[in-house]
DNA sequence: TTCCATGCAAACAATTTGCAGCAGT
DNA sequence: ACTGCTGCAAATTGTTTGCATGGAA
């Protein structure tokens, strides 16, 4: 593994957040200023292929990369678009039990509204 | 509603399949040869905003538009990438019951392998 | 010297947008 | 004449790819 690869991987691993390729690029650039965005993409995708990290496609905005490899789902705030991991107990089994098709994997995102945005909206509504 | 809008809408409605913007464009072009792809996008998106149709974002390839507005999920064949509607009974309730966040909507795609591709793969494997 | 990862830039795919002109009212 | 939808083309966004090169083994 090269220096750049170690750097990229540790940026993703160290962040409990979900990072876009560009965010990873910005962080890596702090220690390796000559890094190219293309190289970041190349390595992130390679890591994802090797199952070291996971690439998550979002309906809006760029894809994000995350280090949490355990099967889990994503809660997306419809207001700020921020994403949070969450897990639903036995979901995959539930789906398996209610489907006749052979299931390889499931991909679930739940649209929700995060506490912060909800509070902000409530405040706004109470004002007038 | 304009002629083009009626045409686009009926193309989506008449197809039980899922169509990409370009596929809709190709179909509309048969009756209205001067139509522009941009106009197709504009109208499809407007219809989606008005909840006349639904736009579905796929991890790979272009978005698709579908007329089935009932809450349902998608089965994606990992081999041919074709998509099929399917419904899981009580899924949203299950998730609601197992989650503490306010749930607006649920988006589930299941990776699977369709009968056709499975048959083809079996045949191939048996050959040698 | 060999080889592969890199930086760089160009290509690419999907989609959106600005704008002038035309159609319908 | 006014309005707004359309065609067209250019711009945008996110991502991938080809290629020459430079650094590590």
CSV table of C-alpha atoms (C1' of nucleotides) in Angstrom, one decimal:
chain,number,residue,atom,x,y,z
A,1,UNK,CA,0.0,0.0,0.0
A,2,UNK,CA,1.3,3.4,-0.9
A,3,UNK,CA,1.4,6.5,1.2
A,4,UNK,CA,-1.5,8.0,-0.6
A,5,UNK,CA,-3.6,4.9,-0.2
A,6,UNK,CA,-2.9,4.7,3.5
A,7,UNK,CA,-3.8,8.4,3.8
A,8,UNK,CA,-7.1,8.1,1.9
A,9,UNK,CA,-8.1,5.0,3.8
A,10,UNK,CA,-7.3,6.5,7.2
A,11,UNK,CA,-9.3,9.7,6.3
A,12,UNK,CA,-12.4,7.5,5.6
A,13,UNK,CA,-11.8,5.3,8.6
A,14,UNK,CA,-11.1,8.1,11.0
A,15,UNK,CA,-14.3,9.9,10.1
A,16,UNK,CA,-17.4,8.4,11.5
A,17,UNK,CA,-19.2,10.7,9.0
A,18,UNK,CA,-19.9,9.9,5.4
A,19,UNK,CA,-17.6,11.7,3.1
A,20,UNK,CA,-17.8,12.6,-0.5
A,21,UNK,CA,-14.9,12.0,-2.8
A,22,UNK,CA,-14.2,15.7,-2.8
A,23,UNK,CA,-14.3,15.9,1.0
A,24,UNK,CA,-11.7,13.1,1.1
A,25,UNK,CA,-9.7,15.0,-1.4
A,26,UNK,CA,-9.7,18.2,0.6
A,27,UNK,CA,-8.6,16.4,3.7
A,28,UNK,CA,-5.9,14.5,2.0
A,29,UNK,CA,-4.6,17.6,0.4
A,30,UNK,CA,-3.7,19.0,3.8
A,31,UNK,CA,-0.9,16.5,4.2
A,32,UNK,CA,-0.3,15.8,0.5
A,33,UNK,CA,-0.9,19.0,-1.4
A,34,UNK,CA,-0.2,17.7,-4.8
A,35,UNK,CA,-2.7,14.9,-4.7
A,36,UNK,CA,-5.1,14.7,-7.6
A,37,UNK,CA,-8.9,14.3,-7.3
A,38,UNK,CA,-8.7,11.5,-9.9
A,39,UNK,CA,-6.4,9.5,-7.8
A,40,UNK,CA,-8.7,9.9,-4.8
A,41,UNK,CA,-11.6,8.5,-6.9
A,42,UNK,CA,-9.4,5.7,-8.2
A,43,UNK,CA,-8.4,4.6,-4.7
A,44,UNK,CA,-11.8,5.0,-3.1
A,45,UNK,CA,-13.3,2.9,-5.8
A,46,UNK,CA,-10.6,0.3,-5.5
A,47,UNK,CA,-11.1,0.1,-1.7
A,48,UNK,CA,-14.8,-0.2,-2.2
A,49,UNK,CA,-14.3,-3.1,-4.7
A,50,UNK,CA,-12.0,-4.7,-2.1
A,51,UNK,CA,-14.7,-4.2,0.5
A,52,UNK,CA,-12.5,-2.1,2.7
A,53,UNK,CA,-15.0,0.7,2.6
A,54,UNK,CA,-18.5,1.1,1.1
A,55,UNK,CA,-19.6,3.4,-1.6
A,56,UNK,CA,-23.2,4.7,-1.2
A,57,UNK,CA,-25.1,6.2,-4.0
A,58,UNK,CA,-27.4,9.0,-3.0
A,59,UNK,CA,-30.4,10.2,-5.0
A,60,UNK,CA,-29.2,13.8,-4.8
A,61,UNK,CA,-25.6,15.0,-4.7
A,62,UNK,CA,-22.4,13.1,-5.1
A,63,UNK,CA,-21.8,9.6,-3.8
A,64,UNK,CA,-20.4,9.1,-0.4
A,65,UNK,CA,-17.9,6.7,1.1
A,66,UNK,CA,-18.2,5.2,4.5
A,67,UNK,CA,-16.1,2.9,6.7
A,68,UNK,CA,-19.0,1.1,8.4
A,69,UNK,CA,-19.1,-2.2,6.6
A,70,UNK,CA,-21.7,-3.8,8.8
A,71,UNK,CA,-25.0,-4.2,7.1
A,72,UNK,CA,-26.9,-1.1,8.0
A,73,UNK,CA,-29.3,1.4,6.6
A,74,UNK,CA,-29.4,5.1,6.1
A,75,UNK,CA,-31.6,7.8,7.5
A,76,UNK,CA,-31.7,10.8,5.3
A,77,UNK,CA,-33.0,14.1,6.4
A,78,UNK,CA,-35.3,15.5,3.7
A,79,UNK,CA,-34.4,19.0,4.9
A,80,UNK,CA,-30.6,19.2,5.3
A,81,UNK,CA,-29.9,16.1,3.3
A,82,UNK,CA,-27.5,14.9,5.9
A,83,UNK,CA,-27.3,11.1,6.3
A,84,UNK,CA,-27.1,9.0,9.4
A,85,UNK,CA,-26.4,5.3,9.9
A,86,UNK,CA,-29.1,3.3,11.5
A,87,UNK,CA,-29.9,-0.3,11.9
A,88,UNK,CA,-33.2,-2.1,12.0
A,89,UNK,CA,-33.2,-5.3,13.8
A,90,UNK,CA,-34.1,-8.3,11.6
A,91,UNK,CA,-35.0,-6.2,8.6
A,92,UNK,CA,-33.3,-8.4,6.1
A,93,UNK,CA,-34.9,-11.5,7.5
A,94,UNK,CA,-38.3,-9.8,7.4
A,95,UNK,CA,-37.8,-9.0,3.7
A,96,UNK,CA,-36.5,-12.4,3.0
A,97,UNK,CA,-39.6,-13.9,4.7
A,98,UNK,CA,-41.9,-11.8,2.7
A,99,UNK,CA,-40.4,-12.2,-0.7
A,100,UNK,CA,-40.3,-15.1,-3.2
A,101,UNK,CA,-37.2,-13.9,-5.0
A,102,UNK,CA,-33.7,-14.9,-4.1
A,103,UNK,CA,-32.3,-11.9,-2.3
A,104,UNK,CA,-28.6,-11.0,-2.6
A,105,UNK,CA,-28.7,-7.8,-0.6
A,106,UNK,CA,-31.0,-5.0,0.3
A,107,UNK,CA,-30.6,-1.4,0.1
A,108,UNK,CA,-32.8,0.7,2.3
A,109,UNK,CA,-32.9,4.5,2.9
A,110,UNK,CA,-35.4,6.1,5.0
A,111,UNK,CA,-36.5,9.7,4.5
A,112,UNK,CA,-36.9,11.4,7.8
A,113,UNK,CA,-36.3,14.8,9.4
A,114,UNK,CA,-33.4,15.2,11.8
A,115,UNK,CA,-33.9,16.6,15.3
A,116,UNK,CA,-32.0,19.8,14.4
A,117,UNK,CA,-34.1,20.5,11.3
A,118,UNK,CA,-37.3,19.7,13.1
A,119,UNK,CA,-36.4,22.1,15.9
A,120,UNK,CA,-35.6,24.8,13.4
A,121,UNK,CA,-38.9,24.3,11.6
A,122,UNK,CA,-40.9,24.4,14.7
A,123,UNK,CA,-39.3,27.6,15.8
A,124,UNK,CA,-40.0,29.1,12.4
A,125,UNK,CA,-43.6,28.0,12.5
A,126,UNK,CA,-44.2,29.4,16.0
A,127,UNK,CA,-42.8,32.8,15.1
A,128,UNK,CA,-45.8,34.1,13.3
B,1,UNK,CA,-51.6,20.7,-20.8
B,2,UNK,CA,-49.8,20.8,-24.1
B,3,UNK,CA,-49.6,18.2,-26.8
B,4,UNK,CA,-46.1,17.3,-25.8
B,5,UNK,CA,-47.0,17.0,-22.2
B,6,UNK,CA,-49.9,14.7,-23.0
B,7,UNK,CA,-47.6,12.6,-25.2
B,8,UNK,CA,-44.9,12.3,-22.6
B,9,UNK,CA,-47.3,11.4,-19.9
B,10,UNK,CA,-49.1,8.8,-21.9
B,11,UNK,CA,-45.8,7.2,-22.9
B,12,UNK,CA,-44.9,6.8,-19.3
B,13,UNK,CA,-48.4,5.7,-18.3
B,14,UNK,CA,-48.8,3.2,-21.1
B,15,UNK,CA,-45.6,1.5,-20.4
B,16,UNK,CA,-45.7,-0.8,-17.4
B,17,UNK,CA,-42.0,-0.8,-17.7
B,18,UNK,CA,-39.6,1.7,-16.2
B,19,UNK,CA,-38.3,4.1,-18.7
B,20,UNK,CA,-35.3,6.3,-18.8
B,21,UNK,CA,-35.6,9.9,-20.0
B,22,UNK,CA,-33.9,9.0,-23.2
B,23,UNK,CA,-36.2,6.0,-23.8
B,24,UNK,CA,-39.2,8.3,-23.3
B,25,UNK,CA,-37.5,10.8,-25.7
B,26,UNK,CA,-37.1,8.0,-28.3
B,27,UNK,CA,-40.7,7.0,-28.1
B,28,UNK,CA,-42.1,10.5,-28.2
B,29,UNK,CA,-39.9,11.3,-31.2
B,30,UNK,CA,-41.9,8.8,-33.3
B,31,UNK,CA,-44.9,11.0,-33.2
B,32,UNK,CA,-43.2,14.3,-32.7
B,33,UNK,CA,-39.9,14.2,-34.5
B,34,UNK,CA,-38.7,17.6,-33.5
B,35,UNK,CA,-39.0,17.1,-29.8
B,36,UNK,CA,-35.9,18.0,-27.7
B,37,UNK,CA,-34.4,15.8,-25.0
B,38,UNK,CA,-34.3,18.8,-22.7
B,39,UNK,CA,-38.0,19.3,-23.0
B,40,UNK,CA,-38.6,15.6,-22.1
B,41,UNK,CA,-36.5,16.1,-19.0
B,42,UNK,CA,-38.2,19.3,-18.1
B,43,UNK,CA,-41.7,17.7,-18.3
B,44,UNK,CA,-40.8,14.4,-16.7
B,45,UNK,CA,-39.4,16.3,-13.7
B,46,UNK,CA,-42.4,18.6,-13.6
B,47,UNK,CA,-44.7,15.5,-13.6
B,48,UNK,CA,-42.7,14.0,-10.8
B,49,UNK,CA,-42.9,17.1,-8.8
B,50,UNK,CA,-46.7,17.1,-9.3
B,51,UNK,CA,-46.7,13.4,-8.3
B,52,UNK,CA,-48.2,12.3,-11.6
B,53,UNK,CA,-45.3,10.0,-12.0
B,54,UNK,CA,-42.3,8.9,-9.9
B,55,UNK,CA,-38.7,9.4,-10.6
B,56,UNK,CA,-36.4,6.6,-9.3
B,57,UNK,CA,-32.7,7.1,-8.9
B,58,UNK,CA,-30.6,4.1,-9.6
B,59,UNK,CA,-27.1,3.4,-8.4
B,60,UNK,CA,-26.0,2.7,-11.9
B,61,UNK,CA,-27.2,4.2,-15.1
B,62,UNK,CA,-29.7,6.9,-15.7
B,63,UNK,CA,-32.7,7.6,-13.6
B,64,UNK,CA,-36.0,6.0,-14.6
B,65,UNK,CA,-39.5,7.2,-14.5
B,66,UNK,CA,-42.5,5.1,-13.6
B,67,UNK,CA,-46.2,5.5,-13.5
B,68,UNK,CA,-46.9,3.2,-10.5
B,69,UNK,CA,-47.4,5.7,-7.7
B,70,UNK,CA,-48.5,3.2,-5.1
B,71,UNK,CA,-45.8,2.7,-2.5
B,72,UNK,CA,-43.7,-0.2,-3.7
B,73,UNK,CA,-40.2,-1.4,-3.9
B,74,UNK,CA,-37.8,-2.4,-6.6
B,75,UNK,CA,-36.1,-5.7,-7.4
B,76,UNK,CA,-32.9,-5.2,-9.4
B,77,UNK,CA,-31.2,-8.0,-11.2
B,78,UNK,CA,-27.5,-7.8,-10.5
B,79,UNK,CA,-26.8,-9.4,-13.8
B,80,UNK,CA,-28.9,-7.7,-16.4
B,81,UNK,CA,-29.7,-4.6,-14.2
B,82,UNK,CA,-33.3,-4.8,-15.2
B,83,UNK,CA,-35.8,-3.6,-12.6
B,84,UNK,CA,-39.1,-5.0,-11.4
B,85,UNK,CA,-41.7,-3.6,-9.1
B,86,UNK,CA,-42.5,-5.6,-6.1
B,87,UNK,CA,-44.2,-5.1,-2.8
B,88,UNK,CA,-43.4,-6.2,0.7
B,89,UNK,CA,-46.3,-6.5,2.9
B,90,UNK,CA,-46.2,-4.2,5.9
B,91,UNK,CA,-42.6,-3.1,5.4
B,92,UNK,CA,-43.1,0.5,6.3
B,93,UNK,CA,-45.0,-0.5,9.5
B,94,UNK,CA,-42.3,-2.9,10.4
B,95,UNK,CA,-39.7,-0.1,10.1
B,96,UNK,CA,-41.8,2.4,11.9
B,97,UNK,CA,-42.2,-0.1,14.8
B,98,UNK,CA,-38.5,-0.6,15.0
B,99,UNK,CA,-37.3,2.9,14.7
B,100,UNK,CA,-37.5,6.0,16.9
B,101,UNK,CA,-37.1,8.5,14.2
B,102,UNK,CA,-40.1,10.1,12.4
B,103,UNK,CA,-40.4,8.3,9.1
B,104,UNK,CA,-41.6,10.1,6.1
B,105,UNK,CA,-41.0,7.5,3.5
B,106,UNK,CA,-39.1,4.4,2.8
B,107,UNK,CA,-37.0,3.5,-0.2
B,108,UNK,CA,-36.0,-0.1,-0.7
B,109,UNK,CA,-34.2,-1.7,-3.5
B,110,UNK,CA,-33.4,-5.4,-3.4
B,111,UNK,CA,-30.5,-6.9,-5.3
B,112,UNK,CA,-31.5,-10.2,-6.8
B,113,UNK,CA,-31.1,-12.2,-9.8
B,114,UNK,CA,-34.0,-12.6,-12.3
B,115,UNK,CA,-35.2,-16.0,-13.4
B,116,UNK,CA,-33.9,-15.4,-17.0
B,117,UNK,CA,-30.4,-14.6,-15.9
B,118,UNK,CA,-30.4,-17.4,-13.4
B,119,UNK,CA,-31.3,-19.9,-16.1
B,120,UNK,CA,-28.7,-18.5,-18.4
B,121,UNK,CA,-26.0,-18.8,-15.7
B,122,UNK,CA,-27.0,-22.3,-14.8
B,123,UNK,CA,-26.8,-23.4,-18.4
B,124,UNK,CA,-23.4,-21.8,-18.7
B,125,UNK,CA,-22.1,-23.5,-15.6
B,126,UNK,CA,-23.4,-26.9,-16.7
B,127,UNK,CA,-21.6,-26.8,-20.0
B,128,UNK,CA,-18.1,-27.5,-18.8
C,1,DT,C1',15.5,-1.4,-14.9
C,2,DT,C1',10.9,-2.6,-14.3
C,3,DC,C1',6.4,-1.6,-12.9
C,4,DC,C1',2.8,0.5,-11.0
C,5,DA,C1',0.6,4.4,-8.8
C,6,DT,C1',0.2,9.1,-9.6
C,7,DG,C1',-0.9,13.9,-11.5
C,8,DC,C1',-3.0,16.0,-15.1
C,9,DA,C1',-6.1,16.9,-18.4
C,10,DA,C1',-9.4,15.4,-21.4
C,11,DA,C1',-13.5,12.7,-22.0
C,12,DC,C1',-17.7,11.2,-20.5
C,13,DA,C1',-22.7,10.5,-19.0
C,14,DA,C1',-26.6,12.4,-17.3
C,15,DT,C1',-29.0,16.3,-16.4
C,16,DT,C1',-30.0,21.2,-16.1
C,17,DT,C1',-30.4,25.7,-17.7
C,18,DG,C1',-30.5,30.3,-20.5
C,19,DC,C1',-32.4,32.1,-24.2
C,20,DA,C1',-34.6,33.3,-28.5
C,21,DG,C1',-38.6,32.3,-31.1
C,22,DC,C1',-42.9,30.4,-31.9
C,23,DA,C1',-47.7,28.7,-30.8
C,24,DG,C1',-51.9,29.1,-28.6
C,25,DT,C1',-55.1,32.1,-26.4
D,1,DA,C1',-50.0,41.2,-28.0
D,2,DC,C1',-49.1,38.4,-24.1
D,3,DT,C1',-47.7,34.3,-22.0
D,4,DG,C1',-45.4,30.4,-21.5
D,5,DC,C1',-43.8,26.1,-23.7
D,6,DT,C1',-40.4,24.5,-26.8
D,7,DG,C1',-36.0,23.5,-29.4
D,8,DC,C1',-31.4,24.2,-29.2
D,9,DA,C1',-27.1,24.5,-27.4
D,10,DA,C1',-24.1,25.4,-23.9
D,11,DA,C1',-23.1,24.8,-19.1
D,12,DT,C1',-22.9,21.9,-14.9
D,13,DT,C1',-21.9,18.2,-12.0
D,14,DG,C1',-19.9,14.0,-10.8
D,15,DT,C1',-17.0,10.7,-12.2
D,16,DT,C1',-13.9,8.0,-15.2
D,17,DT,C1',-10.1,7.3,-18.2
D,18,DG,C1',-5.7,7.7,-21.2
D,19,DC,C1',-1.3,8.8,-20.9
D,20,DA,C1',3.3,10.3,-19.7
D,21,DT,C1',6.2,10.3,-15.8
D,22,DG,C1',8.5,9.7,-11.5
D,23,DG,C1',9.4,7.0,-7.5
D,24,DA,C1',9.9,2.6,-5.1
D,25,DA,C1',11.6,-2.2,-5.2
